[in-house]
PDB file of C-alpha atoms in Angstrom:
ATOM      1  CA  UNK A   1       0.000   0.000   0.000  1.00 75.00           C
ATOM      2  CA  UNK A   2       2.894   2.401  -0.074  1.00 83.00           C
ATOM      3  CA  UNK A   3       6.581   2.930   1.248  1.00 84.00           C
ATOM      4  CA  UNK A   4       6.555   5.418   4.409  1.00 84.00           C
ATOM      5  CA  UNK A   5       5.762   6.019   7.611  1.00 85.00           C
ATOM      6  CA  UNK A   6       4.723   2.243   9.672  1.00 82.00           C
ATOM      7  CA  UNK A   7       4.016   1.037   6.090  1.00 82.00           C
ATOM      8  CA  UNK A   8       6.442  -0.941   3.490  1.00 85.00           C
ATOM      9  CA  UNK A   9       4.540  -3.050   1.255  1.00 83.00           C
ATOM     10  CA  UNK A  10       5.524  -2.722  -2.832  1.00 90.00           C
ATOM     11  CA  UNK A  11       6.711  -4.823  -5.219  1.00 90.00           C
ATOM     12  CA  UNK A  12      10.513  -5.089  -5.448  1.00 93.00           C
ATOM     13  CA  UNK A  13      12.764  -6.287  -7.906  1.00 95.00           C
ATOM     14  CA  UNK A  14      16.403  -6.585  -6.647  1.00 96.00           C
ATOM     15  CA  UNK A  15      19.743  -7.606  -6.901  1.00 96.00           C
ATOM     16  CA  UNK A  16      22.384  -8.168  -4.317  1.00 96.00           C
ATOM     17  CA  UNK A  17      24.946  -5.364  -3.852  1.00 96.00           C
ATOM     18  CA  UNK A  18      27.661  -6.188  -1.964  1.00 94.00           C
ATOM     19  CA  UNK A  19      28.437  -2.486  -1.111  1.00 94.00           C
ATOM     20  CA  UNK A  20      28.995   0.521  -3.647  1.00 96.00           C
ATOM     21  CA  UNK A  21      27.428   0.878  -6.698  1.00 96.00           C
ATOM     22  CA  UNK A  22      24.434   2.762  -8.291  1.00 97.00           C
ATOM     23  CA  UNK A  23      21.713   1.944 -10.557  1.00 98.00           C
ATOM     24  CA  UNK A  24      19.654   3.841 -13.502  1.00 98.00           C
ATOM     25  CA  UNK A  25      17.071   3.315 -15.032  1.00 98.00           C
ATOM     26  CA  UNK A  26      13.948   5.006 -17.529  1.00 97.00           C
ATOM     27  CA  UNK A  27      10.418   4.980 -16.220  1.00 96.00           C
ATOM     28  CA  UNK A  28       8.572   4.717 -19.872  1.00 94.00           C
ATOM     29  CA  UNK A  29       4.852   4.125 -18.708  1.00 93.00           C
ATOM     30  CA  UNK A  30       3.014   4.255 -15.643  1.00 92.00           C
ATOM     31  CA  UNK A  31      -1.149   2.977 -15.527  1.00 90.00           C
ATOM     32  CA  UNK A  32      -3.925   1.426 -13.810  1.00 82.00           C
ATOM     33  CA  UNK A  33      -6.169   3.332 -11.288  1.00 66.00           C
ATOM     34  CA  UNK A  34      -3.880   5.315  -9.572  1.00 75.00           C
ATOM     35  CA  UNK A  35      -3.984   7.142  -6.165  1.00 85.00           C
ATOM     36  CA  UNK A  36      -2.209  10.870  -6.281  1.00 86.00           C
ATOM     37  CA  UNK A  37       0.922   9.146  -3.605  1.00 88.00           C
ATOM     38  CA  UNK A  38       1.752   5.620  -6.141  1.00 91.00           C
ATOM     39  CA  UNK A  39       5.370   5.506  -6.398  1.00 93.00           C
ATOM     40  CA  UNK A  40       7.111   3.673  -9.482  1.00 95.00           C
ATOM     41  CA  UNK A  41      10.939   4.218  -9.076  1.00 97.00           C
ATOM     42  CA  UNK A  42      14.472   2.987  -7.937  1.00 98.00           C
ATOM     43  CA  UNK A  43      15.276   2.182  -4.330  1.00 97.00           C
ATOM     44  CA  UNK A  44      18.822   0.566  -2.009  1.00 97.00           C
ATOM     45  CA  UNK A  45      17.502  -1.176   1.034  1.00 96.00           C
ATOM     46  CA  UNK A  46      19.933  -2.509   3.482  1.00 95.00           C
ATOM     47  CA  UNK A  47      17.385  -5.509   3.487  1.00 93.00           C
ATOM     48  CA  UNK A  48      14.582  -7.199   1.967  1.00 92.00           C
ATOM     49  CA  UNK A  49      13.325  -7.414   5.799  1.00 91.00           C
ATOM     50  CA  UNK A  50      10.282  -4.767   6.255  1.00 90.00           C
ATOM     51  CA  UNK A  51      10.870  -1.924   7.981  1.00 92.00           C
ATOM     52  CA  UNK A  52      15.212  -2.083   6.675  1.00 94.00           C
ATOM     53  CA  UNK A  53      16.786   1.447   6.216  1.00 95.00           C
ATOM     54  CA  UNK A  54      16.184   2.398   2.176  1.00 95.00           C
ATOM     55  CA  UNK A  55      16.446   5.107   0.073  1.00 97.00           C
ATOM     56  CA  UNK A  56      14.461   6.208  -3.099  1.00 96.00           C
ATOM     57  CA  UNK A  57      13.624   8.346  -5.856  1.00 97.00           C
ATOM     58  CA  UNK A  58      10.229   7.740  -7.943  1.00 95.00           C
ATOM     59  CA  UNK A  59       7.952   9.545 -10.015  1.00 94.00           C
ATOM     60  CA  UNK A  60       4.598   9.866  -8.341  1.00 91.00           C
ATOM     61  CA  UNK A  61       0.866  10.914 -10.803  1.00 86.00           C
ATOM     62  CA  UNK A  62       0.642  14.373  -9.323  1.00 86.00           C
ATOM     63  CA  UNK A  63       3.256  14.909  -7.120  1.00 89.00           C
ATOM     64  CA  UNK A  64       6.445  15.439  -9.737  1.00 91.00           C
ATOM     65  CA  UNK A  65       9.453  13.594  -8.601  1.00 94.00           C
ATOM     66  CA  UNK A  66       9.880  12.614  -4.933  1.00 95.00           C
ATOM     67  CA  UNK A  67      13.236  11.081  -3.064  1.00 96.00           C
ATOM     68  CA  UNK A  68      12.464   9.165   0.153  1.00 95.00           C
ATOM     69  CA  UNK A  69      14.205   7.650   2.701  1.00 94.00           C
ATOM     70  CA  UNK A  70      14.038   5.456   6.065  1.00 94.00           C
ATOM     71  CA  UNK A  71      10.026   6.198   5.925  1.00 91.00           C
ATOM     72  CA  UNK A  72      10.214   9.663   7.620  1.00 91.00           C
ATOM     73  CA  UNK A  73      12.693  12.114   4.882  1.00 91.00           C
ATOM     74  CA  UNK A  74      11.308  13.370   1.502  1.00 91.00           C
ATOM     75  CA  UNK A  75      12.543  15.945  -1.006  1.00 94.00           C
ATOM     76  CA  UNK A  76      10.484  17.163  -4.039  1.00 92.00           C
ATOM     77  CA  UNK A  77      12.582  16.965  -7.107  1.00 85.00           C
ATOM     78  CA  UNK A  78       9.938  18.778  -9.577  1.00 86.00           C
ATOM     79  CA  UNK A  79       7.774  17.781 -12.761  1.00 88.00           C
ATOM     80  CA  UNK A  80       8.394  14.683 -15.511  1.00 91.00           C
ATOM     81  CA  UNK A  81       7.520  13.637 -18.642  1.00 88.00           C
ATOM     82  CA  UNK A  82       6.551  10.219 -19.647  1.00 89.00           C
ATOM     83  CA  UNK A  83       8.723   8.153 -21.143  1.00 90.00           C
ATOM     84  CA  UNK A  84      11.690  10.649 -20.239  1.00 91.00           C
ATOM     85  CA  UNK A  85      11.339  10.044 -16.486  1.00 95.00           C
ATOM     86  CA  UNK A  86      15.507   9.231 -15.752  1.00 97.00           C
ATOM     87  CA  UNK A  87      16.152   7.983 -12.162  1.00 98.00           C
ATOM     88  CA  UNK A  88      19.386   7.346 -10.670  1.00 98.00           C
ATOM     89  CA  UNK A  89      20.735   5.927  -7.239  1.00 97.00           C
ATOM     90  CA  UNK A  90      24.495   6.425  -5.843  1.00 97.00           C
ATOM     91  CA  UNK A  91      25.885   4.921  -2.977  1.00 97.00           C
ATOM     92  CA  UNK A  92      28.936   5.731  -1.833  1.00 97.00           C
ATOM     93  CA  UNK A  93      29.727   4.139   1.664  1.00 96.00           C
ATOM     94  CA  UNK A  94      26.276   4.972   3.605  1.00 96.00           C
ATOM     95  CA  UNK A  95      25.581   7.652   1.512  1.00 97.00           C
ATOM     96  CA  UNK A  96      22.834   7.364  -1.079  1.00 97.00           C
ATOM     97  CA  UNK A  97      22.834  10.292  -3.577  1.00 97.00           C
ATOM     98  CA  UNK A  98      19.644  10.330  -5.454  1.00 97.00           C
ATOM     99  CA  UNK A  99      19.071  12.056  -8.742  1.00 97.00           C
ATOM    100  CA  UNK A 100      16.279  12.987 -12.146  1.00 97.00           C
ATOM    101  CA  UNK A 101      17.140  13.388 -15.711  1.00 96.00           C
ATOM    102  CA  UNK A 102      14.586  14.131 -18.749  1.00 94.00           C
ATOM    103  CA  UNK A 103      17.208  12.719 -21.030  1.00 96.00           C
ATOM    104  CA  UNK A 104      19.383  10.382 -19.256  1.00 96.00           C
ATOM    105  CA  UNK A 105      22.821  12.529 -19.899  1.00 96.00           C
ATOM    106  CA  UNK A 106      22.048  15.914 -17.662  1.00 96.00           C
ATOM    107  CA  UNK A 107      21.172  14.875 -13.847  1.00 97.00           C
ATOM    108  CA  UNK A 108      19.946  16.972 -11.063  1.00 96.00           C
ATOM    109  CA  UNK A 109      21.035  15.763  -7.289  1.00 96.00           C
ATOM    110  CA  UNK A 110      17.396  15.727  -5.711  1.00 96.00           C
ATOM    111  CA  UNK A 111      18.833  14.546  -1.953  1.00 96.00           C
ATOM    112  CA  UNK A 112      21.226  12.333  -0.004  1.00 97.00           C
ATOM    113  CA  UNK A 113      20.436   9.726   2.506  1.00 96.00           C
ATOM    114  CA  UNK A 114      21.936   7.343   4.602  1.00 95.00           C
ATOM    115  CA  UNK A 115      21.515   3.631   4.295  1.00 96.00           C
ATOM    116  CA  UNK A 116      24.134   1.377   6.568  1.00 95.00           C
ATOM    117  CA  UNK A 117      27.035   0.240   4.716  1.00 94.00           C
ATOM    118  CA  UNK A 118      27.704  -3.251   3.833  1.00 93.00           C
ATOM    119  CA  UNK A 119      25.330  -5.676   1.963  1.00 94.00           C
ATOM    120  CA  UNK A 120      22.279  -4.335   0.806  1.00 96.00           C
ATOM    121  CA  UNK A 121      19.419  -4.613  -2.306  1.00 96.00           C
ATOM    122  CA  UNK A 122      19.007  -2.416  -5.339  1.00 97.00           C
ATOM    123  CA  UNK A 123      16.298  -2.644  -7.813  1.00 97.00           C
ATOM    124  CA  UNK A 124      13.155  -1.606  -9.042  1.00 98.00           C
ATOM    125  CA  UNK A 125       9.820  -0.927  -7.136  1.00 95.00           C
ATOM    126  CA  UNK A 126       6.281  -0.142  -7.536  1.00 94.00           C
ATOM    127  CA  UNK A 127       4.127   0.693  -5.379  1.00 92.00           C
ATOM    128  CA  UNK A 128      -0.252   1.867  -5.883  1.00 90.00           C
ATOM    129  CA  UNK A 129      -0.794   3.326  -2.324  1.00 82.00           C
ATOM    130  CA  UNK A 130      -3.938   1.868  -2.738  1.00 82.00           C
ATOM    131  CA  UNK A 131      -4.151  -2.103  -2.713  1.00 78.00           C
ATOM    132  CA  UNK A 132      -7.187  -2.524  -4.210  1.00 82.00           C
ATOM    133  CA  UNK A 133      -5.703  -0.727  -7.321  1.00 84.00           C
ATOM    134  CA  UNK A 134      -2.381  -1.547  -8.450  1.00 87.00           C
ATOM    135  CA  UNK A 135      -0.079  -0.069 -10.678  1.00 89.00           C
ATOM    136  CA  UNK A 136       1.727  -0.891 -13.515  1.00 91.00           C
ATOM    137  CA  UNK A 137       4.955   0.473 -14.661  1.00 94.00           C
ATOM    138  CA  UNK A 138       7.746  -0.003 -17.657  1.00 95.00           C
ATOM    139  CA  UNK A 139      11.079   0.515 -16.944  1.00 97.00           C
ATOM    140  CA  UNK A 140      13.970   0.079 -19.412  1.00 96.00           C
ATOM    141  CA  UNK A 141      17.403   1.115 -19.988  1.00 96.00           C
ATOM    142  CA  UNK A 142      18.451  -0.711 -16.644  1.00 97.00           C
ATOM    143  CA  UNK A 143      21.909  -0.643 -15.436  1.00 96.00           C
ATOM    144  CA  UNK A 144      23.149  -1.621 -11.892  1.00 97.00           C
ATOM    145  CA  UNK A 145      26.716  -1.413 -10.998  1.00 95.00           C
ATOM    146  CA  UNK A 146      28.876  -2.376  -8.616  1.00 93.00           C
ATOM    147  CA  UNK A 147      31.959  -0.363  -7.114  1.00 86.00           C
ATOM    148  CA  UNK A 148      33.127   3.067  -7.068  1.00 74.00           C
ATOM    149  CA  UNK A 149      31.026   5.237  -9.581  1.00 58.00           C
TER     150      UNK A 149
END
């Protein structure tokens, strides 16, 4: 039903990341009957384990851009356009840098985060804020790597 404050319930698809690393990725298409707060984006979370320390950044239907992190921190990173909604994770240590693009070449820092070091997730998550109406989203132009960006 959403990602923030006692709640964590989305769909997640991750990989292992062993520590540093960063991931990108296009959000071409977002539908279904969806609330004003769905979230379709890119998240690190130190675990798959509910309630583990994560950070964000996902477009939302009518609030632009958002970054979250650890259910309680949020920044506003402005408007998008579908399919040119570029998101990108860095993280560097315990520091998660999160950042937008409308062309995947010129980024804009939204907010940092922290997120323990070590082992941790990174993927792709959607979430409708709403269970009795999900959401459906395309991503493409995936990357994910690993070490020092």
């Amino acid at each position: 039903t959403d990602i923030w404050g006692d709640a964590d319930q989305s769909r997640y698809v991750w990989r292992s990341l062993a520590g540093d690393g960063s991931i990108v990725a296009r959000v071409s298409s977002v539908s279904g009957a969806i609330s004003d707060w769905a979230k379709v984006g890119v998240m690190v979370k130190s675990s798959t384990t509910a309630g583990s320390p994560y950070a964000m950044v996902a477009v939302t239907p009518t609030n632009g851009t958002v970054a979250q992190a650890n259910f309680s921190q949020s920044a506003a990173a402005g408007s998008f356009t579908l399919p040119d909604a570029w998101l990108r994770l860095d993280r560097q240590g315990a520091t998660v840098t999160t950042a937008v693009s409308g062309d995947g070449v010129t980024w804009t820092t939204v907010a940092t985060a922290s997120v323990p070091e070590g082992a941790a997730t990174v993927g792709l998550f959607v979430t409708s804020h709403d269970w009795a109406n999900p959401v459906t989203a395309t991503f493409d132009d995936v990357t994910v790597v690993e070490g020092p960006g």
